[in-house]
PDB file of C-alpha atoms in Angstrom:
ATOM      1  CA  MET A   1     -69.082 -23.885-106.534  1.00  0.00           C
ATOM      2  CA  ILE A   2     -72.035 -22.477-104.557  1.00  0.00           C
ATOM      3  CA  GLY A   3     -73.118 -18.853-104.912  1.00  0.00           C
ATOM      4  CA  PHE A   4     -72.501 -16.086-107.382  1.00  0.00           C
ATOM      5  CA  PRO A   5     -69.225 -14.448-108.428  1.00  0.00           C
ATOM      6  CA  GLN A   6     -68.127 -10.933-107.871  1.00  0.00           C
ATOM      7  CA  PHE A   7     -67.470  -9.377-111.270  1.00  0.00           C
ATOM      8  CA  PHE A   8     -64.545  -7.125-112.082  1.00  0.00           C
ATOM      9  CA  ILE A   9     -64.186  -4.829-115.069  1.00  0.00           C
ATOM     10  CA  ALA A  10     -60.502  -5.165-115.930  1.00  0.00           C
ATOM     11  CA  ALA A  11     -58.153  -2.334-116.537  1.00  0.00           C
ATOM     12  CA  PRO A  12     -57.993  -0.329-118.723  1.00  0.00           C
ATOM     13  CA  PHE A  13     -61.732  -0.758-119.354  1.00  0.00           C
ATOM     14  CA  GLY A  14     -62.404  -0.043-115.755  1.00  0.00           C
ATOM     15  CA  ASN A  15     -61.050   3.496-116.292  1.00  0.00           C
ATOM     16  CA  TYR A  16     -64.144   4.325-118.341  1.00  0.00           C
ATOM     17  CA  ILE A  17     -66.845   1.880-117.280  1.00  0.00           C
ATOM     18  CA  HIS A  18     -68.780   1.479-114.075  1.00  0.00           C
ATOM     19  CA  HIS A  19     -71.586  -0.937-113.468  1.00  0.00           C
ATOM     20  CA  LYS A  20     -73.569  -1.516-110.259  1.00  0.00           C
ATOM     21  CA  ASN A  21     -72.881  -5.279-110.479  1.00  0.00           C
ATOM     22  CA  ALA A  22     -69.168  -5.029-111.001  1.00  0.00           C
ATOM     23  CA  ILE A  23     -66.023  -3.523-109.444  1.00  0.00           C
ATOM     24  CA  SER A  24     -63.988  -1.318-111.796  1.00  0.00           C
ATOM     25  CA  VAL A  25     -60.247  -1.848-111.865  1.00  0.00           C
ATOM     26  CA  ARG A  26     -58.514   1.440-112.748  1.00  0.00           C
ATOM     27  CA  GLY A  27     -55.013   1.726-114.185  1.00  0.00           C
ATOM     28  CA  THR A  28     -52.541   0.366-114.585  1.00  0.00           C
ATOM     29  CA  PHE A  29     -50.685   3.228-112.853  1.00  0.00           C
ATOM     30  CA  THR A  30     -46.976   3.550-112.302  1.00  0.00           C
ATOM     31  CA  HIS A  31     -44.555   5.618-110.218  1.00  0.00           C
ATOM     32  CA  SER A  32     -44.751   8.580-112.634  1.00  0.00           C
ATOM     33  CA  ALA A  33     -46.417   9.360-115.904  1.00  0.00           C
ATOM     34  CA  ASN A  34     -45.507   6.887-118.703  1.00  0.00           C
ATOM     35  CA  GLY A  35     -46.416   8.278-122.113  1.00  0.00           C
ATOM     36  CA  ASN A  36     -49.965   8.864-121.123  1.00  0.00           C
ATOM     37  CA  ARG A  37     -52.284   8.621-124.129  1.00  0.00           C
ATOM     38  CA  PRO A  38     -56.010   8.781-123.345  1.00  0.00           C
ATOM     39  CA  LEU A  39     -57.933   5.985-125.103  1.00  0.00           C
ATOM     40  CA  ALA A  40     -54.720   4.613-126.555  1.00  0.00           C
ATOM     41  CA  ILE A  41     -56.134   1.147-126.230  1.00  0.00           C
ATOM     42  CA  LEU A  42     -58.582   1.902-129.143  1.00  0.00           C
ATOM     43  CA  LYS A  43     -55.672   2.576-131.458  1.00  0.00           C
ATOM     44  CA  SER A  44     -53.438  -0.266-130.325  1.00  0.00           C
ATOM     45  CA  LEU A  45     -55.872  -3.157-130.369  1.00  0.00           C
ATOM     46  CA  ARG A  46     -56.033  -5.369-133.350  1.00  0.00           C
ATOM     47  CA  TYR A  47     -58.152  -8.493-133.870  1.00  0.00           C
ATOM     48  CA  ASN A  48     -56.055 -11.558-134.762  1.00  0.00           C
ATOM     49  CA  SER A  49     -58.240 -13.909-136.727  1.00  0.00           C
ATOM     50  CA  TYR A  50     -55.766 -16.747-136.576  1.00  0.00           C
ATOM     51  CA  HIS A  51     -55.691 -16.790-132.751  1.00  0.00           C
ATOM     52  CA  LYS A  52     -59.261 -15.552-132.452  1.00  0.00           C
ATOM     53  CA  GLY A  53     -58.326 -12.823-130.016  1.00  0.00           C
ATOM     54  CA  TRP A  54     -57.299  -9.219-129.596  1.00  0.00           C
ATOM     55  CA  THR A  55     -53.674  -8.085-129.520  1.00  0.00           C
ATOM     56  CA  ASN A  56     -52.182  -4.909-128.135  1.00  0.00           C
ATOM     57  CA  ALA A  57     -48.749  -3.496-127.692  1.00  0.00           C
ATOM     58  CA  LEU A  58     -49.811  -0.706-125.288  1.00  0.00           C
ATOM     59  CA  GLY A  59     -47.255  -1.041-122.595  1.00  0.00           C
ATOM     60  CA  LEU A  60     -48.526   0.893-119.563  1.00  0.00           C
ATOM     61  CA  PRO A  61     -49.499   4.379-120.724  1.00  0.00           C
ATOM     62  CA  ASN A  62     -50.812   6.316-117.693  1.00  0.00           C
ATOM     63  CA  PRO A  63     -50.619   9.730-116.018  1.00  0.00           C
ATOM     64  CA  GLY A  64     -48.797   8.399-112.926  1.00  0.00           C
ATOM     65  CA  ILE A  65     -49.988   7.255-109.547  1.00  0.00           C
ATOM     66  CA  HIS A  66     -50.867  10.683-108.139  1.00  0.00           C
ATOM     67  CA  LYS A  67     -53.346  11.314-110.947  1.00  0.00           C
ATOM     68  CA  GLY A  68     -54.499   7.762-110.662  1.00  0.00           C
ATOM     69  CA  LEU A  69     -55.393   8.195-107.052  1.00  0.00           C
ATOM     70  CA  GLU A  70     -57.362  11.372-107.871  1.00  0.00           C
ATOM     71  CA  GLN A  71     -59.355   9.423-110.489  1.00  0.00           C
ATOM     72  CA  THR A  72     -60.068   6.391-108.345  1.00  0.00           C
ATOM     73  CA  PHE A  73     -63.396   6.110-106.544  1.00  0.00           C
ATOM     74  CA  PRO A  74     -63.466   4.530-103.029  1.00  0.00           C
ATOM     75  CA  ASN A  75     -65.010   1.198-104.253  1.00  0.00           C
ATOM     76  CA  ASP A  76     -62.675   0.895-107.214  1.00  0.00           C
ATOM     77  CA  VAL A  77     -59.576  -1.269-107.281  1.00  0.00           C
ATOM     78  CA  ILE A  78     -56.445   0.509-108.450  1.00  0.00           C
ATOM     79  CA  SER A  79     -53.967  -1.403-110.559  1.00  0.00           C
ATOM     80  CA  ILE A  80     -50.308  -0.674-110.182  1.00  0.00           C
ATOM     81  CA  ALA A  81     -47.035  -1.883-111.686  1.00  0.00           C
ATOM     82  CA  GLU A  82     -43.318  -1.422-111.478  1.00  0.00           C
ATOM     83  CA  LEU A  83     -41.337   0.043-114.317  1.00  0.00           C
ATOM     84  CA  GLN A  84     -38.117   0.025-112.323  1.00  0.00           C
ATOM     85  CA  ARG A  85     -37.090  -2.127-109.434  1.00  0.00           C
ATOM     86  CA  GLY A  86     -38.092  -0.470-106.205  1.00  0.00           C
ATOM     87  CA  ASP A  87     -41.153   1.324-107.560  1.00  0.00           C
ATOM     88  CA  PHE A  88     -43.474  -0.781-105.416  1.00  0.00           C
ATOM     89  CA  ARG A  89     -41.982   0.611-102.276  1.00  0.00           C
ATOM     90  CA  TYR A  90     -42.762   4.140-103.480  1.00  0.00           C
ATOM     91  CA  LEU A  91     -46.270   3.220-104.584  1.00  0.00           C
ATOM     92  CA  HIS A  92     -46.929   1.600-101.208  1.00  0.00           C
ATOM     93  CA  SER A  93     -45.810   4.724 -99.392  1.00  0.00           C
ATOM     94  CA  ILE A  94     -48.410   6.929-101.033  1.00  0.00           C
ATOM     95  CA  ILE A  95     -51.371   4.695-101.602  1.00  0.00           C
ATOM     96  CA  PRO A  96     -53.802   4.728 -98.671  1.00  0.00           C
ATOM     97  CA  TYR A  97     -53.499   1.612 -96.506  1.00  0.00           C
ATOM     98  CA  ASP A  98     -57.160   0.814 -97.027  1.00  0.00           C
ATOM     99  CA  GLN A  99     -57.283   1.315-100.837  1.00  0.00           C
ATOM    100  CA  SER A 100     -58.022  -1.880-102.727  1.00  0.00           C
ATOM    101  CA  ILE A 101     -55.214  -2.689-105.146  1.00  0.00           C
ATOM    102  CA  GLU A 102     -54.239  -5.043-107.932  1.00  0.00           C
ATOM    103  CA  LEU A 103     -50.547  -5.644-108.576  1.00  0.00           C
ATOM    104  CA  ASN A 104     -50.013  -6.113-112.292  1.00  0.00           C
ATOM    105  CA  LEU A 105     -47.090  -8.590-112.224  1.00  0.00           C
ATOM    106  CA  SER A 106     -47.446  -9.727-115.803  1.00  0.00           C
ATOM    107  CA  CYS A 107     -47.668  -7.017-118.432  1.00  0.00           C
ATOM    108  CA  PRO A 108     -46.194  -8.634-121.593  1.00  0.00           C
ATOM    109  CA  ASN A 109     -45.308  -5.213-123.124  1.00  0.00           C
ATOM    110  CA  LEU A 110     -42.701  -4.106-120.599  1.00  0.00           C
ATOM    111  CA  ARG A 111     -39.094  -3.900-121.680  1.00  0.00           C
ATOM    112  CA  GLN A 112     -37.791  -5.884-118.705  1.00  0.00           C
ATOM    113  CA  THR A 113     -39.060  -8.465-116.362  1.00  0.00           C
ATOM    114  CA  LEU A 114     -38.489  -7.387-112.761  1.00  0.00           C
ATOM    115  CA  PRO A 115     -38.032  -9.682-109.726  1.00  0.00           C
ATOM    116  CA  TRP A 116     -40.936  -9.843-107.255  1.00  0.00           C
ATOM    117  CA  ASP A 117     -39.324  -7.939-104.484  1.00  0.00           C
ATOM    118  CA  ASN A 118     -41.057  -6.469-101.384  1.00  0.00           C
ATOM    119  CA  LEU A 119     -44.526  -7.649-102.408  1.00  0.00           C
ATOM    120  CA  ASN A 120     -45.507  -8.547 -98.857  1.00  0.00           C
ATOM    121  CA  ILE A 121     -45.494  -4.885 -97.871  1.00  0.00           C
ATOM    122  CA  PHE A 122     -48.942  -4.722 -99.465  1.00  0.00           C
ATOM    123  CA  THR A 123     -50.344  -7.851 -97.919  1.00  0.00           C
ATOM    124  CA  LYS A 124     -49.443  -6.681 -94.443  1.00  0.00           C
ATOM    125  CA  ASP A 125     -52.050  -3.915 -94.843  1.00  0.00           C
ATOM    126  CA  LYS A 126     -55.023  -5.915 -93.543  1.00  0.00           C
ATOM    127  CA  GLU A 127     -57.517  -3.063 -94.072  1.00  0.00           C
ATOM    128  CA  ARG A 128     -57.575  -3.595 -97.866  1.00  0.00           C
ATOM    129  CA  GLU A 129     -60.596  -5.451 -99.075  1.00  0.00           C
ATOM    130  CA  TRP A 130     -58.799  -6.457-102.218  1.00  0.00           C
ATOM    131  CA  CYS A 131     -55.057  -7.081-102.596  1.00  0.00           C
ATOM    132  CA  ILE A 132     -54.834  -8.980-105.864  1.00  0.00           C
ATOM    133  CA  ALA A 133     -51.889 -10.309-107.807  1.00  0.00           C
ATOM    134  CA  LYS A 134     -52.672 -10.250-111.545  1.00  0.00           C
ATOM    135  CA  LEU A 135     -50.580 -13.065-113.202  1.00  0.00           C
ATOM    136  CA  SER A 136     -49.485 -14.248-116.589  1.00  0.00           C
ATOM    137  CA  PRO A 137     -51.120 -17.199-118.322  1.00  0.00           C
ATOM    138  CA  LEU A 138     -47.682 -18.729-118.199  1.00  0.00           C
ATOM    139  CA  THR A 139     -47.293 -18.514-114.455  1.00  0.00           C
ATOM    140  CA  LYS A 140     -45.487 -21.567-112.915  1.00  0.00           C
ATOM    141  CA  PRO A 141     -46.877 -23.490-109.938  1.00  0.00           C
ATOM    142  CA  GLU A 142     -43.868 -22.448-107.850  1.00  0.00           C
ATOM    143  CA  GLU A 143     -44.580 -18.808-108.561  1.00  0.00           C
ATOM    144  CA  ILE A 144     -48.126 -19.209-107.260  1.00  0.00           C
ATOM    145  CA  GLU A 145     -46.781 -20.914-104.174  1.00  0.00           C
ATOM    146  CA  TYR A 146     -44.302 -18.085-103.668  1.00  0.00           C
ATOM    147  CA  LEU A 147     -47.018 -15.508-103.743  1.00  0.00           C
ATOM    148  CA  TYR A 148     -48.958 -17.512-101.228  1.00  0.00           C
ATOM    149  CA  THR A 149     -45.945 -17.442 -98.864  1.00  0.00           C
ATOM    150  CA  LYS A 150     -45.927 -13.632 -99.278  1.00  0.00           C
ATOM    151  CA  GLY A 151     -49.468 -13.336 -98.051  1.00  0.00           C
ATOM    152  CA  PHE A 152     -51.471 -13.119-101.270  1.00  0.00           C
ATOM    153  CA  ARG A 153     -54.925 -14.731-100.992  1.00  0.00           C
ATOM    154  CA  GLN A 154     -56.438 -13.154-104.081  1.00  0.00           C
ATOM    155  CA  LEU A 155     -55.024 -14.136-107.495  1.00  0.00           C
ATOM    156  CA  HIS A 156     -56.206 -13.024-110.909  1.00  0.00           C
ATOM    157  CA  PHE A 157     -55.724 -15.493-113.734  1.00  0.00           C
ATOM    158  CA  SER A 158     -54.880 -14.257-116.174  1.00  0.00           C
ATOM    159  CA  ASN A 159     -53.284 -11.323-117.989  1.00  0.00           C
ATOM    160  CA  THR A 160     -52.775 -11.217-121.715  1.00  0.00           C
ATOM    161  CA  LEU A 161     -50.642 -13.961-123.342  1.00  0.00           C
ATOM    162  CA  PRO A 162     -47.314 -12.795-124.761  1.00  0.00           C
ATOM    163  CA  MET A 163     -47.343 -13.084-128.562  1.00  0.00           C
ATOM    164  CA  THR A 164     -43.744 -14.354-128.345  1.00  0.00           C
ATOM    165  CA  GLN A 165     -45.329 -17.569-127.136  1.00  0.00           C
ATOM    166  CA  PHE A 166     -46.146 -18.126-130.792  1.00  0.00           C
ATOM    167  CA  ASP A 167     -43.414 -16.128-132.433  1.00  0.00           C
ATOM    168  CA  ARG A 168     -40.344 -15.079-130.527  1.00  0.00           C
ATOM    169  CA  TYR A 169     -39.893 -12.151-132.887  1.00  0.00           C
ATOM    170  CA  SER A 170     -43.394 -10.855-132.539  1.00  0.00           C
ATOM    171  CA  ARG A 171     -43.958  -7.216-131.630  1.00  0.00           C
ATOM    172  CA  ALA A 172     -47.714  -7.555-131.326  1.00  0.00           C
ATOM    173  CA  GLY A 173     -47.536  -7.539-127.525  1.00  0.00           C
ATOM    174  CA  GLY A 174     -50.195  -9.438-125.681  1.00  0.00           C
ATOM    175  CA  LEU A 175     -53.132 -11.562-126.768  1.00  0.00           C
ATOM    176  CA  SER A 176     -56.551 -11.546-125.074  1.00  0.00           C
ATOM    177  CA  GLY A 177     -59.735 -13.438-125.812  1.00  0.00           C
ATOM    178  CA  LYS A 178     -60.737 -17.093-126.094  1.00  0.00           C
ATOM    179  CA  THR A 179     -57.125 -18.276-126.454  1.00  0.00           C
ATOM    180  CA  LEU A 180     -56.591 -17.429-122.803  1.00  0.00           C
ATOM    181  CA  LYS A 181     -59.320 -19.657-121.513  1.00  0.00           C
ATOM    182  CA  PRO A 182     -57.401 -23.041-121.367  1.00  0.00           C
ATOM    183  CA  TYR A 183     -54.491 -21.262-119.716  1.00  0.00           C
ATOM    184  CA  THR A 184     -56.709 -19.788-117.047  1.00  0.00           C
ATOM    185  CA  LEU A 185     -58.503 -23.086-116.474  1.00  0.00           C
ATOM    186  CA  LYS A 186     -55.183 -24.820-115.979  1.00  0.00           C
ATOM    187  CA  LEU A 187     -53.953 -22.274-113.466  1.00  0.00           C
ATOM    188  CA  ILE A 188     -57.253 -22.627-111.500  1.00  0.00           C
ATOM    189  CA  GLU A 189     -56.702 -26.455-111.539  1.00  0.00           C
ATOM    190  CA  ILE A 190     -53.146 -26.202-110.315  1.00  0.00           C
ATOM    191  CA  THR A 191     -54.087 -23.755-107.553  1.00  0.00           C
ATOM    192  CA  ARG A 192     -57.021 -25.809-106.283  1.00  0.00           C
ATOM    193  CA  GLN A 193     -54.948 -29.039-106.341  1.00  0.00           C
ATOM    194  CA  ASP A 194     -51.771 -27.759-104.809  1.00  0.00           C
ATOM    195  CA  LEU A 195     -52.597 -24.864-102.454  1.00  0.00           C
ATOM    196  CA  PRO A 196     -54.964 -24.204 -99.508  1.00  0.00           C
ATOM    197  CA  ARG A 197     -58.567 -23.336-100.268  1.00  0.00           C
ATOM    198  CA  ASP A 198     -58.334 -19.863 -98.706  1.00  0.00           C
ATOM    199  CA  ILE A 199     -57.102 -18.436-102.003  1.00  0.00           C
ATOM    200  CA  GLU A 200     -59.744 -16.471-103.882  1.00  0.00           C
ATOM    201  CA  ILE A 201     -59.340 -16.869-107.616  1.00  0.00           C
ATOM    202  CA  ILE A 202     -60.501 -14.213-110.088  1.00  0.00           C
ATOM    203  CA  ALA A 203     -60.777 -15.820-113.525  1.00  0.00           C
ATOM    204  CA  GLY A 204     -60.600 -13.923-116.793  1.00  0.00           C
ATOM    205  CA  GLY A 205     -59.869 -14.375-120.425  1.00  0.00           C
ATOM    206  CA  GLY A 206     -62.405 -14.871-123.161  1.00  0.00           C
ATOM    207  CA  VAL A 207     -65.496 -14.263-120.989  1.00  0.00           C
ATOM    208  CA  GLN A 208     -68.257 -13.450-123.440  1.00  0.00           C
ATOM    209  CA  THR A 209     -71.303 -15.477-122.246  1.00  0.00           C
ATOM    210  CA  GLU A 210     -72.873 -16.902-119.163  1.00  0.00           C
ATOM    211  CA  GLN A 211     -71.444 -20.332-120.143  1.00  0.00           C
ATOM    212  CA  ASP A 212     -67.883 -18.902-119.914  1.00  0.00           C
ATOM    213  CA  VAL A 213     -68.672 -17.720-116.435  1.00  0.00           C
ATOM    214  CA  TRP A 214     -70.078 -21.123-115.460  1.00  0.00           C
ATOM    215  CA  ASP A 215     -67.044 -22.893-116.982  1.00  0.00           C
ATOM    216  CA  TYR A 216     -64.678 -20.875-114.744  1.00  0.00           C
ATOM    217  CA  MET A 217     -66.876 -21.274-111.657  1.00  0.00           C
ATOM    218  CA  ASP A 218     -67.162 -25.039-112.223  1.00  0.00           C
ATOM    219  CA  ALA A 219     -63.401 -25.192-112.450  1.00  0.00           C
ATOM    220  CA  GLY A 220     -63.052 -23.576-108.999  1.00  0.00           C
ATOM    221  CA  CYS A 221     -62.872 -19.815-109.367  1.00  0.00           C
ATOM    222  CA  ASP A 222     -64.584 -17.438-106.971  1.00  0.00           C
ATOM    223  CA  HIS A 223     -64.910 -14.278-109.134  1.00  0.00           C
ATOM    224  CA  VAL A 224     -64.799 -13.349-112.786  1.00  0.00           C
ATOM    225  CA  SER A 225     -63.087 -10.568-114.681  1.00  0.00           C
ATOM    226  CA  ILE A 226     -64.342  -9.146-117.999  1.00  0.00           C
ATOM    227  CA  GLY A 227     -62.267  -7.182-120.542  1.00  0.00           C
ATOM    228  CA  THR A 228     -62.765  -7.136-124.241  1.00  0.00           C
ATOM    229  CA  LEU A 229     -66.480  -7.934-123.738  1.00  0.00           C
ATOM    230  CA  CYS A 230     -66.687  -4.210-122.889  1.00  0.00           C
ATOM    231  CA  PHE A 231     -66.331  -3.388-126.553  1.00  0.00           C
ATOM    232  CA  ASN A 232     -69.935  -4.626-126.831  1.00  0.00           C
ATOM    233  CA  PRO A 233     -71.751  -2.608-124.141  1.00  0.00           C
ATOM    234  CA  PHE A 234     -75.091  -4.366-124.835  1.00  0.00           C
ATOM    235  CA  ARG A 235     -73.656  -7.847-124.275  1.00  0.00           C
ATOM    236  CA  MET A 236     -71.683  -6.687-121.318  1.00  0.00           C
ATOM    237  CA  LYS A 237     -74.740  -5.189-119.589  1.00  0.00           C
ATOM    238  CA  ARG A 238     -76.821  -8.289-120.408  1.00  0.00           C
ATOM    239  CA  LEU A 239     -74.206 -10.558-118.879  1.00  0.00           C
ATOM    240  CA  LEU A 240     -73.884  -8.490-115.675  1.00  0.00           C
ATOM    241  CA  ARG A 241     -77.622  -8.042-115.358  1.00  0.00           C
ATOM    242  CA  GLY A 242     -78.072 -11.824-115.357  1.00  0.00           C
ATOM    243  CA  TRP A 243     -76.300 -12.237-111.951  1.00  0.00           C
TER     244      TRP A 243
END
C-alpha cells in the first residue's frame, strides 16, 4: 500500500481523547439513554492474561443520541447502534445528513442480535465524509458482500471478540487486544480478494506499535483504529506523532 493511513481513536476512548493526527469516534450512542455511567469502561475492563487482551462487559452505556450530538465536534465521527429494531430509522431522522457516522453492528454485550434492516438510509446521504460499518471479528464473507450491496464503502475490522467464542457460558463480554489481530487480517484478506477495491478498510485490534500499523497496511487496509493503546498516553502520542 502506498501512502499513510488516517488514524481513528475508537469509541469510547474517542469520547475523551483528541489528537491532531487522528479522528475521534464518539459514542456509542443509542436512541435514548442506556444506563449512562461516565468512565464506566475503567471499572469494566479486566486484563485477561490467558488471552493476552482486555475484556469488558460494558454493553452500550450512554446518555442518548441527543446528548451525543451536543458532545460531538464537527470533525468527529459519531458511533451509533440499535437497541431495538427500528432504532436506526429514528437515529437517521435526527442526525444531520452531513455528520460522519459509524454504525456499530457488532457489540458483543447486547442482549439480542438485530437484523441489519434499513442500513442503506445512511449510505444514501452522500454528504457524509465517513459512513462506516463496524463489524465483528466473526463477520462472514456474505455479510461483507451484503453491506457492499447496501452502499457501504467504509468498513471497520474489527470490534471486540465475543468471549463466548472460547466459553459459551462466559459473561466477560468482549475481548480486545492482540488476539483480534489474526481475525482482522483475515477479514482484510477476504475483502481484498472477493470485493471491489473501492472499499476503504479501517483495521483495528491490538495496535500497539508501528509494526502493527505496517502489518495491517501491508495486508491491504487503508486506515487504522487504535483503542486500548490509549491507556498508555505516551505510547499513543509517540505512535501518532510518527505518521
